[in-house]
Every structure is written in C-alpha cells, then in structure tokens.
Amino acid sequence: MLPFLIRSLEAAMIFTFAGLGELVDQRSGILNVGLEGIMLFGATLGFIAAKTTGNYFIGFMVGLGIGAALGLLHGFFSISLGVDQVVSGMGIWIFGFGMTTYIGNPYTGPLGLDKLPTILGVSPFFYLAVIMVVLVWFVLSKTGLGLQIRSVGERPSVAQVSGISVTRIRYMSVIFGGMMSGFAGAVYALYYNPVWNYNFLMGWGFISLALVFFSMWNPYILFGGAVLFGLLWQLALNPQMFFPGLASRYIWRMVPFIMTILVLVLISSKWFRSRWGATKPEALGQPYHKE
Amino acid sequence: MFRTKKKNGDIELHGDIWKHIQPGEVVLDAQGITKRYPGGVLANDHIDFKIKAGEIHAILGENGAGKTTLMSILFGLLQPDEGEIYVRGLKVRFRSPEDAIKMGIGMVHQHRKLVPAHTVLENILLGHPKSRGVLKLKEVEDEVMALAERYGFEIDPRARVWQLTEGEKQVAEIVKALYRGAKILILDEPTSALTPLETDRLLESIETMTQDALGVVPFITHKLPVVLSISEKVTILRKGRVVDRLNTAETTEQILAQRMVGRPVIFNLQKQPIEPGEPVIQVEELSAKNNKGVMALNKVSFTVREGEILGVAGVAGNGQHELAETLFGLREAKGGRILFRGQDITQASVLDRWKLGMGYTPSERTEVGSIPDFSLVENVTMNYYFDNRYNHRGFLDYGGLRKLTEQVIDEFDVATPGPDVPIRTLSGGNLQKVILGRVLSRHPKLVIANLPAQGLDVGATEFVQRKLLEARSQKAAVILISEDLDEVLSLSDWIAPMYEGEIVDMIPAEKAQKDTIGAMIAGLHQERGS
C-alpha cells in the first residue's frame, strides 16, 4: 500500500511540473498542446546525456535546455509569426514523437546509474514540486509580474496601452512553460522510469495538458488534480489490486481524461459562469497583433 | 523579438518636468502634426493645437475628420510623419503609450481599456511603476481612495471590472490615468455612455481637475451641448485640418455643427403630425433573461400603433437590448406574449417575423448587423434571401439584388465605390445607412431600431433620424432604442424610460421633460415620491 502511494505522489510531481509550466503559459494567452513532444524530448535527450556522461546533473540540465528551446520555437511560431497555436503545438508533438524515437532507439534499455536518493521515502523532486506550486501561485497573484502575465492573457491590447510588452511577457511565459515540460520529461526518464523505450512516456504530456484545464488555471487545484491523476494512473496499472475484475487498465487510463471533460463541461455551463465568472483566460489561443 | 527601448535624453528628464506648474502656462503644444496613411489619405494635415494648464479644450469633429489619428499621435499609439510635440516647452517623441504616460499624458478610451476579469485595483496597478515586485495592494488602495475622494469619484477598488456599469468603468479609467500621474487628460467621447446625472458629476470632477492645473482635452463627435457646457475652448477639425478655433462662450450649437459638417445642420427635425392608426405590436408582460442568466426584462407591456415612434430610453444594461432581441425572436421570452397585428408571435421564428413585416437594425453593426467580408449586395441579400421576388425556388436573382443594392446606395446616400466591395471597407456611418436602408426598403410594418445613431457623427445621425421619421410618415410603427435622451425626445411620440428591466412610465411626447426622464433612467423616480 505504501509503495503504491509513493509511486502516485511521484507521478503527481511530474504532472505538476509540466502542468505548472503550461498553466503559466496559458495564463499569458499561449496554448501549447505540444507538451507531450517537449516532454519526450526532455526525457530522451536527458536520458542520453546522463547515460553517456554518467552524470545526472547534466541530464537534468539538458532536459531544461531542450525544453526552453522548444518553448522558444513554439513562441516564435505563435507569437512572432501568429500561426494557429494548436497547429504549432501539434507540430511540436509529432516532431518530438518522430525525432525522439529515431534518436533514442540506439539507447533502448536501462539507464544503468545509481538510483537517486529519496527524502522520507519520496523523491526530493516531490518537495520541489510543492515549492513550485506555492511559488507560481505567489508570483501570479501577488506580484506585478504575475499581474502582467494575467493581463496579457486576458486583454493583450489593454496591457499594451498600459506600457507592457505583450511579446516579451508571452515569450517569457512560453519559455518557462517549455523548461518545466522538458524538466518534467527528464525527471520521468531519469528517476520515475529510467528505461528508455519507444514512446515510453505513454501520453503523460497529454494528461498534464488536461490537468491545466481541470485546474481552472489555479496552481493549488492543479496540484490536487495532479495527485488525483497520479493515484488514478497507479490504479490503472494494477486495477486488480482494488477492484478485481473491473475493467482493463486501458479503460482506467481514460478516467483522468473523462474527469477533465466533465470539469470543462461544468466550467463552460451557464450556471457556473453566472456564479463564478469566466475562469478561462479570455485571450487564450489568440495571436496578438499590435494595432 | 526582444526589442530593448533605447531611452533618449528628453524622455528620461520626465521626473521633474511637472514641478512648479502655473495655471495658464502652455503645457502641451503640438505643431504641424501631419499623418498620411498608405494610399495617400491625409488624416492629419498640419494640425496645430495648444493646451494650457487648468484649461478644458475640446476637439470636435465628425467621424473621419482625423480626431482618432490626432488622439493616437498625442498618446504615442501612432507616430506623426511631420510635426513636433512639446510638453512644457520640451520637445518629445512618443514611440509608445508608455512614453506618453511618462510625460504626464493620460488617456481615457471610449472603448474601455480595462481587463474585465481583474479588480479595479489590479487594473489601476497594471503598468504602474508601483507594480514592480510584490504588489502593495493595501497601500495603493488607500492612495487610490484618497485620489478618488479629491475629485469626487465613487469607486470600489475591489470590484471586478465586468461587474461595473459603463459609467463606473470610465471612472476607473480616469482614476487609473490620474494615479499614473497624468497632467494632461485626453477623454475620448467622455459622455457617450453616461446618464445625464453621471454627466453632471463628471463635469464637476473635471472642474476640480482644472483647479489642480490639469489640462483636459475631450474629443467629441456628437453631443454638442456637452462641448458647450464642458469646455472653454474648442478646436474644430474637418477632413484632417483645423477649420476653426472658438471660445465656447461666444458660440452656439448651430455654429459648431455647421463648422464641423461644413453645411447647415437641421437640429429640430420636423415631425409631421400623424394620426396614429391600428395597433401594430402589443406587448403584454414580456420577460426575458440576459446572457448571464439573470432576469433582465421584467413584465414589460406597451403598444405601438401605425405611424408612431416609441422611444425606449435608458442607460446601457437596463434591459433595452434584451427587449429588442426578444421582440425579434433572437432571445427566448420567459413570460408574457407579443401580438403582431393581432397575431400571437411570441414563439414565432425570426424568419417568420421578417416575412410578417417586422424589421430589425441591430446595435452591433459589425457582429450582428453585417458580415464584414461580404459585399454590399450579399449583405443586403441577408434581408431578402427569403423574399419570393428575389428567390426563385432556391435560386437567388443576383441581378435583381444588385439593382436593389444600388437603389439603397442611392436613396440612402451611401459613400462607397460600388455595390461589390466588402462591406468592411465602409465607415461606420455608411455601414449603418446600408443596414437601415435594406430594412426600410422592405417597407416594414414595424421597425426595431437598436441604437441606430450610436457613435455616428452629426451628419449621419441626422440622416438616420430623418429616415426613421420618413418610415413613420409612411405609417410604419417604430421602436427606437436609444441612450441619447435628446434623440428620444426629438423623434418619439411616446417615451418609455427603462430602468432595471422595467418600463418606468409611458410618457406622451407633449408631456415629456428631459430632467424627469433623466431621473427615471437613473432609478430616482421612486425617491421623488410617487
């Protein structure tokens, strides 16, 4: 039972890293559906770097770096060129899927390094994830930078006349989002599942993306959702443990997505909106052109 | 991507520029401002403009006279091709609004520049130097409240902007500009969304600002009486040039309008006496909800007869919009019924209503009233596609529709290169003429005109109003929804002031008084002891 919970929390921390990055990204108005691709890149290149150098630190740095680069790429397409953000994101996913399969294939197999240490049985990254949640919440709701990010995501034209560079804030956010996803991928490949295999991420990027919508763009709810999704994922690996004979693991894996859709239906309902106002950043997914 | 702004000398000097300001001193001096748009249109042609500390100096002009361009140049949204701007004698160049703000220029936009999801305080802080690092909300709130009190503004800093009325949003924008340290305040159509009461209050606040040696520059298209009551001086623009500079004490509404339009304008439209005929529409206890799901129209009843104009007066958001949409079937009636020439049409479709002889001109001209990328012919077709004269078993008679469009262009004096250009190329006034023209050319028995003259210049306004009176002369019933009391009073046979979803009273035109109706739409009628 305890290992089950620990594994769930460790899955949650990876969802949290990637989800937090995407949350900041979307708060600034940029939708990046290519999360899975960036995570795959972070995981694969981080894995290869750590395996060839024998150094974990280099592996994580490579994950952060490739994440930042892909974030920048998505930013270039969606901010500077004004391309449809879904198309750009999808491109990054397909690119990541193909490229990492090609690059990673020769490295198929286990990492072969000593396992990273734990604190109270849980990975130190879990504590880092909790700190990041509080940090992102604090920056978004209590600081001037956060106000700028949120304004750019709601009404970029208003931010612009208030003297804020929409381009700069959006680039910052999209690069931050990329770094967090790349890092999440590296943590996955170097700690959670240190065995490279074809498509070994199994859609975790999409779960993290769904998580952002589930969270209604609130970092605390995002963390709660990450833990919930982590538990559901572990359950999906071994449903017999709790519900003998009840549906296959593939059915269980859909549960996070079904829950996300239910949340989306809820927050789009008239009832919810008349009570709580719109929670979705108003300018999400819309390119901004200076007047 | 990451453009770093190189700060040149004159802009960094801003710190002390506003010290020791004397009333009467020239604070802003624009000389020879010229702006040419691609295609050779001269939007501003050597405009000179000066404002002194403590002065209210209105800029008046029709749509297309170059007001917006001038305003954008003064606020750094556009760069002039020629000309210089001096602030307190210092030559400046504004590359962005930020530069202008730093030099003490504040702007209150007609289309509000506020983030609806944020609180008033967050909006005020946005872009303010105090928003660096961790936000000091409490401190800023106290300062904002003190500022608001100084100028007599009522403001709730913690309210979210989407919950505010238009008037409250404007107050938030003014306070934002003042808190940012504006010494010259540009106001774009400051009174267009306000009730008479709110207008009076704004004028008082502006008085206080001039005592503090602020320069105030309202830009105005219509509402000429406001120009006279608000400002000491007025500069009139026409076709990109300054045509006149006047002291308002020495001028009249008539003169202003004439200079602005370039020809005499008839202010009191001649309303022919008409004997009203049969009832066209009877509305009984009609109710409807708004988009937020709240009851916005509450048991409204009235009757309009042939040859009558019913003027529905009120401030935006008091149910007039819901009334118009429910009458035309665009919104579900939650109670009551609508009789059109005796027939119950409460559940009838929009298409049925068109065919029965109803017509609607929406207030959202580019979202609901037209399809911007479609040609004039296609847009006119939107009101005719179901008409047997032009629809032969599913085949549209485009030849006939083109002729029809040409007639509309002709009769409604639409300025356009031809009927085949996309309708988005037309100016606001011409677009509205097409929208009104295609409805009136059907000779409808009932016209619902939702804010027909909103945002139009004096010339187009007069035209639209005259056309509505013509429809009345031809025995049509007209429901005129308007936020402009003068318009309602001059056109209507009956006036229905609305407040919070209810019609406060039905007043015949002979007995209508502006101040009484002004109080009614502001919700003060009960306090006057009825």
PDB file of N, CA and C in Angstrom, chain B residues 119-200:
ATOM      1  N   THR B 119      -9.699  42.996 -10.839  1.00  0.00           N
ATOM      2  CA  THR B 119     -10.337  44.004 -10.000  1.00  0.00           C
ATOM      3  C   THR B 119      -9.934  45.394 -10.489  1.00  0.00           C
ATOM      4  N   VAL B 120     -10.682  46.384 -10.017  1.00  0.00           N
ATOM      5  CA  VAL B 120     -10.372  47.771 -10.375  1.00  0.00           C
ATOM      6  C   VAL B 120      -8.948  48.098  -9.961  1.00  0.00           C
ATOM      7  N   LEU B 121      -8.590  47.679  -8.767  1.00  0.00           N
ATOM      8  CA  LEU B 121      -7.254  47.984  -8.246  1.00  0.00           C
ATOM      9  C   LEU B 121      -6.162  47.362  -9.113  1.00  0.00           C
ATOM     10  N   GLU B 122      -6.365  46.112  -9.511  1.00  0.00           N
ATOM     11  CA  GLU B 122      -5.366  45.462 -10.370  1.00  0.00           C
ATOM     12  C   GLU B 122      -5.233  46.192 -11.689  1.00  0.00           C
ATOM     13  N   ASN B 123      -6.372  46.674 -12.205  1.00  0.00           N
ATOM     14  CA  ASN B 123      -6.330  47.425 -13.447  1.00  0.00           C
ATOM     15  C   ASN B 123      -5.577  48.743 -13.282  1.00  0.00           C
ATOM     16  N   ILE B 124      -5.789  49.386 -12.151  1.00  0.00           N
ATOM     17  CA  ILE B 124      -5.101  50.656 -11.915  1.00  0.00           C
ATOM     18  C   ILE B 124      -3.600  50.409 -11.802  1.00  0.00           C
ATOM     19  N   LEU B 125      -3.233  49.291 -11.189  1.00  0.00           N
ATOM     20  CA  LEU B 125      -1.818  48.989 -10.981  1.00  0.00           C
ATOM     21  C   LEU B 125      -1.107  48.560 -12.263  1.00  0.00           C
ATOM     22  N   LEU B 126      -1.863  48.041 -13.188  1.00  0.00           N
ATOM     23  CA  LEU B 126      -1.249  47.481 -14.396  1.00  0.00           C
ATOM     24  C   LEU B 126      -0.418  48.539 -15.114  1.00  0.00           C
ATOM     25  N   GLY B 127       0.856  48.282 -15.245  1.00  0.00           N
ATOM     26  CA  GLY B 127       1.733  49.219 -15.938  1.00  0.00           C
ATOM     27  C   GLY B 127       2.246  50.342 -15.048  1.00  0.00           C
ATOM     28  N   HIS B 128       1.790  50.412 -13.797  1.00  0.00           N
ATOM     29  CA  HIS B 128       2.245  51.456 -12.883  1.00  0.00           C
ATOM     30  C   HIS B 128       3.593  51.054 -12.287  1.00  0.00           C
ATOM     31  N   PRO B 129       4.480  52.051 -12.083  1.00  0.00           N
ATOM     32  CA  PRO B 129       5.783  51.706 -11.505  1.00  0.00           C
ATOM     33  C   PRO B 129       5.658  50.970 -10.160  1.00  0.00           C
ATOM     34  N   LYS B 130       4.572  51.234  -9.432  1.00  0.00           N
ATOM     35  CA  LYS B 130       4.410  50.565  -8.133  1.00  0.00           C
ATOM     36  C   LYS B 130       4.089  49.081  -8.266  1.00  0.00           C
ATOM     37  N   SER B 131       3.894  48.609  -9.478  1.00  0.00           N
ATOM     38  CA  SER B 131       3.546  47.194  -9.615  1.00  0.00           C
ATOM     39  C   SER B 131       4.784  46.336  -9.763  1.00  0.00           C
ATOM     40  N   ARG B 132       5.966  46.907  -9.557  1.00  0.00           N
ATOM     41  CA  ARG B 132       7.164  46.064  -9.614  1.00  0.00           C
ATOM     42  C   ARG B 132       7.238  45.205  -8.363  1.00  0.00           C
ATOM     43  N   GLY B 133       7.701  43.992  -8.519  1.00  0.00           N
ATOM     44  CA  GLY B 133       7.890  43.098  -7.380  1.00  0.00           C
ATOM     45  C   GLY B 133       6.568  42.707  -6.749  1.00  0.00           C
ATOM     46  N   VAL B 134       6.572  42.569  -5.429  1.00  0.00           N
ATOM     47  CA  VAL B 134       5.359  42.154  -4.733  1.00  0.00           C
ATOM     48  C   VAL B 134       4.404  43.340  -4.643  1.00  0.00           C
ATOM     49  N   LEU B 135       3.142  43.091  -4.959  1.00  0.00           N
ATOM     50  CA  LEU B 135       2.162  44.182  -5.002  1.00  0.00           C
ATOM     51  C   LEU B 135       1.811  44.657  -3.589  1.00  0.00           C
ATOM     52  N   LYS B 136       1.832  45.976  -3.406  1.00  0.00           N
ATOM     53  CA  LYS B 136       1.433  46.536  -2.106  1.00  0.00           C
ATOM     54  C   LYS B 136      -0.011  47.005  -2.240  1.00  0.00           C
ATOM     55  N   LEU B 137      -0.927  46.051  -2.229  1.00  0.00           N
ATOM     56  CA  LEU B 137      -2.321  46.369  -2.543  1.00  0.00           C
ATOM     57  C   LEU B 137      -2.944  47.351  -1.564  1.00  0.00           C
ATOM     58  N   LYS B 138      -2.679  47.150  -0.281  1.00  0.00           N
ATOM     59  CA  LYS B 138      -3.325  47.979   0.733  1.00  0.00           C
ATOM     60  C   LYS B 138      -2.905  49.443   0.580  1.00  0.00           C
ATOM     61  N   GLU B 139      -1.594  49.624   0.420  1.00  0.00           N
ATOM     62  CA  GLU B 139      -1.055  50.980   0.289  1.00  0.00           C
ATOM     63  C   GLU B 139      -1.647  51.680  -0.938  1.00  0.00           C
ATOM     64  N   VAL B 140      -1.657  50.952  -2.045  1.00  0.00           N
ATOM     65  CA  VAL B 140      -2.168  51.536  -3.282  1.00  0.00           C
ATOM     66  C   VAL B 140      -3.659  51.845  -3.147  1.00  0.00           C
ATOM     67  N   GLU B 141      -4.373  50.940  -2.500  1.00  0.00           N
ATOM     68  CA  GLU B 141      -5.808  51.153  -2.330  1.00  0.00           C
ATOM     69  C   GLU B 141      -6.079  52.455  -1.572  1.00  0.00           C
ATOM     70  N   ASP B 142      -5.322  52.697  -0.507  1.00  0.00           N
ATOM     71  CA  ASP B 142      -5.512  53.934   0.259  1.00  0.00           C
ATOM     72  C   ASP B 142      -5.245  55.153  -0.601  1.00  0.00           C
ATOM     73  N   GLU B 143      -4.174  55.086  -1.383  1.00  0.00           N
ATOM     74  CA  GLU B 143      -3.832  56.228  -2.234  1.00  0.00           C
ATOM     75  C   GLU B 143      -4.899  56.462  -3.296  1.00  0.00           C
ATOM     76  N   VAL B 144      -5.384  55.367  -3.872  1.00  0.00           N
ATOM     77  CA  VAL B 144      -6.419  55.483  -4.902  1.00  0.00           C
ATOM     78  C   VAL B 144      -7.684  56.084  -4.317  1.00  0.00           C
ATOM     79  N   MET B 145      -8.055  55.647  -3.117  1.00  0.00           N
ATOM     80  CA  MET B 145      -9.266  56.168  -2.489  1.00  0.00           C
ATOM     81  C   MET B 145      -9.128  57.656  -2.197  1.00  0.00           C
ATOM     82  N   ALA B 146      -7.939  58.054  -1.754  1.00  0.00           N
ATOM     83  CA  ALA B 146      -7.708  59.472  -1.465  1.00  0.00           C
ATOM     84  C   ALA B 146      -7.856  60.295  -2.749  1.00  0.00           C
ATOM     85  N   LEU B 147      -7.304  59.767  -3.818  1.00  0.00           N
ATOM     86  CA  LEU B 147      -7.371  60.452  -5.110  1.00  0.00           C
ATOM     87  C   LEU B 147      -8.823  60.557  -5.578  1.00  0.00           C
ATOM     88  N   ALA B 148      -9.551  59.450  -5.449  1.00  0.00           N
ATOM     89  CA  ALA B 148     -10.946  59.422  -5.877  1.00  0.00           C
ATOM     90  C   ALA B 148     -11.757  60.444  -5.079  1.00  0.00           C
ATOM     91  N   GLU B 149     -11.458  60.536  -3.800  1.00  0.00           N
ATOM     92  CA  GLU B 149     -12.195  61.454  -2.945  1.00  0.00           C
ATOM     93  C   GLU B 149     -11.921  62.905  -3.340  1.00  0.00           C
ATOM     94  N   ARG B 150     -10.665  63.177  -3.655  1.00  0.00           N
ATOM     95  CA  ARG B 150     -10.272  64.534  -4.052  1.00  0.00           C
ATOM     96  C   ARG B 150     -11.134  65.020  -5.224  1.00  0.00           C
ATOM     97  N   TYR B 151     -11.385  64.114  -6.175  1.00  0.00           N
ATOM     98  CA  TYR B 151     -12.106  64.523  -7.369  1.00  0.00           C
ATOM     99  C   TYR B 151     -13.578  64.116  -7.351  1.00  0.00           C
ATOM    100  N   GLY B 152     -14.017  63.625  -6.212  1.00  0.00           N
ATOM    101  CA  GLY B 152     -15.429  63.306  -6.077  1.00  0.00           C
ATOM    102  C   GLY B 152     -15.894  62.089  -6.864  1.00  0.00           C
ATOM    103  N   PHE B 153     -15.002  61.117  -7.028  1.00  0.00           N
ATOM    104  CA  PHE B 153     -15.401  59.887  -7.720  1.00  0.00           C
ATOM    105  C   PHE B 153     -15.785  58.827  -6.705  1.00  0.00           C
ATOM    106  N   GLU B 154     -16.824  58.071  -7.042  1.00  0.00           N
ATOM    107  CA  GLU B 154     -17.152  56.914  -6.213  1.00  0.00           C
ATOM    108  C   GLU B 154     -16.597  55.688  -6.898  1.00  0.00           C
ATOM    109  N   ILE B 155     -15.834  54.908  -6.161  1.00  0.00           N
ATOM    110  CA  ILE B 155     -15.165  53.786  -6.801  1.00  0.00           C
ATOM    111  C   ILE B 155     -14.985  52.668  -5.776  1.00  0.00           C
ATOM    112  N   ASP B 156     -15.225  51.426  -6.225  1.00  0.00           N
ATOM    113  CA  ASP B 156     -14.992  50.275  -5.352  1.00  0.00           C
ATOM    114  C   ASP B 156     -13.771  49.540  -5.891  1.00  0.00           C
ATOM    115  N   PRO B 157     -12.609  49.732  -5.267  1.00  0.00           N
ATOM    116  CA  PRO B 157     -11.368  49.208  -5.857  1.00  0.00           C
ATOM    117  C   PRO B 157     -11.321  47.687  -5.910  1.00  0.00           C
ATOM    118  N   ARG B 158     -12.144  47.026  -5.116  1.00  0.00           N
ATOM    119  CA  ARG B 158     -12.064  45.564  -5.104  1.00  0.00           C
ATOM    120  C   ARG B 158     -13.063  44.900  -6.034  1.00  0.00           C
ATOM    121  N   ALA B 159     -13.949  45.674  -6.614  1.00  0.00           N
ATOM    122  CA  ALA B 159     -14.931  45.090  -7.534  1.00  0.00           C
ATOM    123  C   ALA B 159     -14.232  44.636  -8.808  1.00  0.00           C
ATOM    124  N   ARG B 160     -14.768  43.608  -9.426  1.00  0.00           N
ATOM    125  CA  ARG B 160     -14.211  43.169 -10.711  1.00  0.00           C
ATOM    126  C   ARG B 160     -14.835  44.010 -11.823  1.00  0.00           C
ATOM    127  N   VAL B 161     -14.041  44.301 -12.821  1.00  0.00           N
ATOM    128  CA  VAL B 161     -14.473  45.260 -13.832  1.00  0.00           C
ATOM    129  C   VAL B 161     -15.729  44.798 -14.562  1.00  0.00           C
ATOM    130  N   TRP B 162     -15.859  43.478 -14.821  1.00  0.00           N
ATOM    131  CA  TRP B 162     -17.047  43.020 -15.565  1.00  0.00           C
ATOM    132  C   TRP B 162     -18.338  43.255 -14.810  1.00  0.00           C
ATOM    133  N   GLN B 163     -18.245  43.532 -13.505  1.00  0.00           N
ATOM    134  CA  GLN B 163     -19.465  43.787 -12.743  1.00  0.00           C
ATOM    135  C   GLN B 163     -19.874  45.261 -12.792  1.00  0.00           C
ATOM    136  N   LEU B 164     -19.029  46.125 -13.361  1.00  0.00           N
ATOM    137  CA  LEU B 164     -19.281  47.558 -13.293  1.00  0.00           C
ATOM    138  C   LEU B 164     -20.175  48.043 -14.440  1.00  0.00           C
ATOM    139  N   THR B 165     -20.844  49.175 -14.209  1.00  0.00           N
ATOM    140  CA  THR B 165     -21.567  49.826 -15.294  1.00  0.00           C
ATOM    141  C   THR B 165     -20.561  50.603 -16.136  1.00  0.00           C
ATOM    142  N   GLU B 166     -21.023  51.059 -17.307  1.00  0.00           N
ATOM    143  CA  GLU B 166     -20.132  51.817 -18.184  1.00  0.00           C
ATOM    144  C   GLU B 166     -19.582  53.053 -17.480  1.00  0.00           C
ATOM    145  N   GLY B 167     -20.442  53.732 -16.732  1.00  0.00           N
ATOM    146  CA  GLY B 167     -20.012  54.935 -16.029  1.00  0.00           C
ATOM    147  C   GLY B 167     -18.921  54.627 -15.014  1.00  0.00           C
ATOM    148  N   GLU B 168     -19.099  53.526 -14.290  1.00  0.00           N
ATOM    149  CA  GLU B 168     -18.101  53.148 -13.280  1.00  0.00           C
ATOM    150  C   GLU B 168     -16.781  52.763 -13.932  1.00  0.00           C
ATOM    151  N   LYS B 169     -16.880  52.115 -15.102  1.00  0.00           N
ATOM    152  CA  LYS B 169     -15.649  51.763 -15.813  1.00  0.00           C
ATOM    153  C   LYS B 169     -14.892  53.020 -16.213  1.00  0.00           C
ATOM    154  N   GLN B 170     -15.654  54.016 -16.654  1.00  0.00           N
ATOM    155  CA  GLN B 170     -14.991  55.250 -17.059  1.00  0.00           C
ATOM    156  C   GLN B 170     -14.284  55.897 -15.873  1.00  0.00           C
ATOM    157  N   VAL B 171     -14.963  55.895 -14.727  1.00  0.00           N
ATOM    158  CA  VAL B 171     -14.340  56.438 -13.523  1.00  0.00           C
ATOM    159  C   VAL B 171     -13.045  55.682 -13.236  1.00  0.00           C
ATOM    160  N   ALA B 172     -13.092  54.360 -13.350  1.00  0.00           N
ATOM    161  CA  ALA B 172     -11.883  53.557 -13.088  1.00  0.00           C
ATOM    162  C   ALA B 172     -10.762  53.963 -14.031  1.00  0.00           C
ATOM    163  N   GLU B 173     -11.101  54.219 -15.283  1.00  0.00           N
ATOM    164  CA  GLU B 173     -10.055  54.608 -16.238  1.00  0.00           C
ATOM    165  C   GLU B 173      -9.488  55.986 -15.921  1.00  0.00           C
ATOM    166  N   ILE B 174     -10.358  56.904 -15.528  1.00  0.00           N
ATOM    167  CA  ILE B 174      -9.869  58.250 -15.197  1.00  0.00           C
ATOM    168  C   ILE B 174      -8.943  58.166 -13.979  1.00  0.00           C
ATOM    169  N   VAL B 175      -9.400  57.425 -12.958  1.00  0.00           N
ATOM    170  CA  VAL B 175      -8.579  57.312 -11.754  1.00  0.00           C
ATOM    171  C   VAL B 175      -7.251  56.638 -12.087  1.00  0.00           C
ATOM    172  N   LYS B 176      -7.290  55.658 -12.972  1.00  0.00           N
ATOM    173  CA  LYS B 176      -6.052  54.996 -13.374  1.00  0.00           C
ATOM    174  C   LYS B 176      -5.070  55.998 -13.988  1.00  0.00           C
ATOM    175  N   ALA B 177      -5.593  56.838 -14.888  1.00  0.00           N
ATOM    176  CA  ALA B 177      -4.724  57.823 -15.543  1.00  0.00           C
ATOM    177  C   ALA B 177      -4.184  58.826 -14.522  1.00  0.00           C
ATOM    178  N   LEU B 178      -5.047  59.279 -13.614  1.00  0.00           N
ATOM    179  CA  LEU B 178      -4.604  60.259 -12.625  1.00  0.00           C
ATOM    180  C   LEU B 178      -3.583  59.651 -11.671  1.00  0.00           C
ATOM    181  N   TYR B 179      -3.840  58.408 -11.278  1.00  0.00           N
ATOM    182  CA  TYR B 179      -2.925  57.747 -10.346  1.00  0.00           C
ATOM    183  C   TYR B 179      -1.562  57.543 -10.993  1.00  0.00           C
ATOM    184  N   ARG B 180      -1.591  57.376 -12.286  1.00  0.00           N
ATOM    185  CA  ARG B 180      -0.335  57.220 -13.019  1.00  0.00           C
ATOM    186  C   ARG B 180       0.392  58.556 -13.151  1.00  0.00           C
ATOM    187  N   GLY B 181      -0.257  59.640 -12.702  1.00  0.00           N
ATOM    188  CA  GLY B 181       0.404  60.936 -12.710  1.00  0.00           C
ATOM    189  C   GLY B 181       0.100  61.785 -13.923  1.00  0.00           C
ATOM    190  N   ALA B 182      -1.063  61.566 -14.535  1.00  0.00           N
ATOM    191  CA  ALA B 182      -1.400  62.346 -15.727  1.00  0.00           C
ATOM    192  C   ALA B 182      -1.627  63.807 -15.372  1.00  0.00           C
ATOM    193  N   LYS B 183      -1.047  64.688 -16.177  1.00  0.00           N
ATOM    194  CA  LYS B 183      -1.276  66.125 -16.010  1.00  0.00           C
ATOM    195  C   LYS B 183      -2.101  66.660 -17.173  1.00  0.00           C
ATOM    196  N   ILE B 184      -2.134  65.895 -18.236  1.00  0.00           N
ATOM    197  CA  ILE B 184      -2.972  66.248 -19.379  1.00  0.00           C
ATOM    198  C   ILE B 184      -3.843  65.029 -19.639  1.00  0.00           C
ATOM    199  N   LEU B 185      -5.136  65.228 -19.559  1.00  0.00           N
ATOM    200  CA  LEU B 185      -6.049  64.093 -19.653  1.00  0.00           C
ATOM    201  C   LEU B 185      -6.813  64.163 -20.970  1.00  0.00           C
ATOM    202  N   ILE B 186      -6.645  63.141 -21.793  1.00  0.00           N
ATOM    203  CA  ILE B 186      -7.384  63.075 -23.050  1.00  0.00           C
ATOM    204  C   ILE B 186      -8.609  62.205 -22.822  1.00  0.00           C
ATOM    205  N   LEU B 187      -9.780  62.743 -23.115  1.00  0.00           N
ATOM    206  CA  LEU B 187     -11.016  61.986 -22.900  1.00  0.00           C
ATOM    207  C   LEU B 187     -11.668  61.736 -24.253  1.00  0.00           C
ATOM    208  N   ASP B 188     -11.854  60.470 -24.608  1.00  0.00           N
ATOM    209  CA  ASP B 188     -12.460  60.122 -25.885  1.00  0.00           C
ATOM    210  C   ASP B 188     -13.957  59.933 -25.677  1.00  0.00           C
ATOM    211  N   GLU B 189     -14.764  60.801 -26.255  1.00  0.00           N
ATOM    212  CA  GLU B 189     -16.227  60.760 -26.112  1.00  0.00           C
ATOM    213  C   GLU B 189     -16.629  60.530 -24.659  1.00  0.00           C
ATOM    214  N   PRO B 190     -16.288  61.475 -23.776  1.00  0.00           N
ATOM    215  CA  PRO B 190     -16.432  61.195 -22.346  1.00  0.00           C
ATOM    216  C   PRO B 190     -17.861  60.961 -21.888  1.00  0.00           C
ATOM    217  N   THR B 191     -18.856  61.499 -22.577  1.00  0.00           N
ATOM    218  CA  THR B 191     -20.206  61.396 -22.018  1.00  0.00           C
ATOM    219  C   THR B 191     -21.094  60.436 -22.787  1.00  0.00           C
ATOM    220  N   SER B 192     -20.517  59.725 -23.773  1.00  0.00           N
ATOM    221  CA  SER B 192     -21.393  58.956 -24.650  1.00  0.00           C
ATOM    222  C   SER B 192     -22.108  57.819 -23.929  1.00  0.00           C
ATOM    223  N   ALA B 193     -21.542  57.309 -22.836  1.00  0.00           N
ATOM    224  CA  ALA B 193     -22.190  56.177 -22.172  1.00  0.00           C
ATOM    225  C   ALA B 193     -22.775  56.558 -20.816  1.00  0.00           C
ATOM    226  N   LEU B 194     -22.891  57.850 -20.554  1.00  0.00           N
ATOM    227  CA  LEU B 194     -23.307  58.271 -19.217  1.00  0.00           C
ATOM    228  C   LEU B 194     -24.753  58.762 -19.194  1.00  0.00           C
ATOM    229  N   THR B 195     -25.391  58.621 -18.027  1.00  0.00           N
ATOM    230  CA  THR B 195     -26.706  59.224 -17.834  1.00  0.00           C
ATOM    231  C   THR B 195     -26.488  60.718 -17.612  1.00  0.00           C
ATOM    232  N   PRO B 196     -27.556  61.510 -17.780  1.00  0.00           N
ATOM    233  CA  PRO B 196     -27.398  62.951 -17.533  1.00  0.00           C
ATOM    234  C   PRO B 196     -26.813  63.230 -16.148  1.00  0.00           C
ATOM    235  N   LEU B 197     -27.239  62.430 -15.183  1.00  0.00           N
ATOM    236  CA  LEU B 197     -26.757  62.625 -13.824  1.00  0.00           C
ATOM    237  C   LEU B 197     -25.258  62.355 -13.716  1.00  0.00           C
ATOM    238  N   GLU B 198     -24.841  61.246 -14.338  1.00  0.00           N
ATOM    239  CA  GLU B 198     -23.423  60.907 -14.317  1.00  0.00           C
ATOM    240  C   GLU B 198     -22.603  61.957 -15.058  1.00  0.00           C
ATOM    241  N   THR B 199     -23.203  62.492 -16.134  1.00  0.00           N
ATOM    242  CA  THR B 199     -22.514  63.537 -16.884  1.00  0.00           C
ATOM    243  C   THR B 199     -22.271  64.755 -15.997  1.00  0.00           C
ATOM    244  N   ASP B 200     -23.305  65.164 -15.261  1.00  0.00           N
ATOM    245  CA  ASP B 200     -23.137  66.311 -14.368  1.00  0.00           C
ATOM    246  C   ASP B 200     -22.014  66.078 -13.366  1.00  0.00           C
TER     247      ASP B 200
END
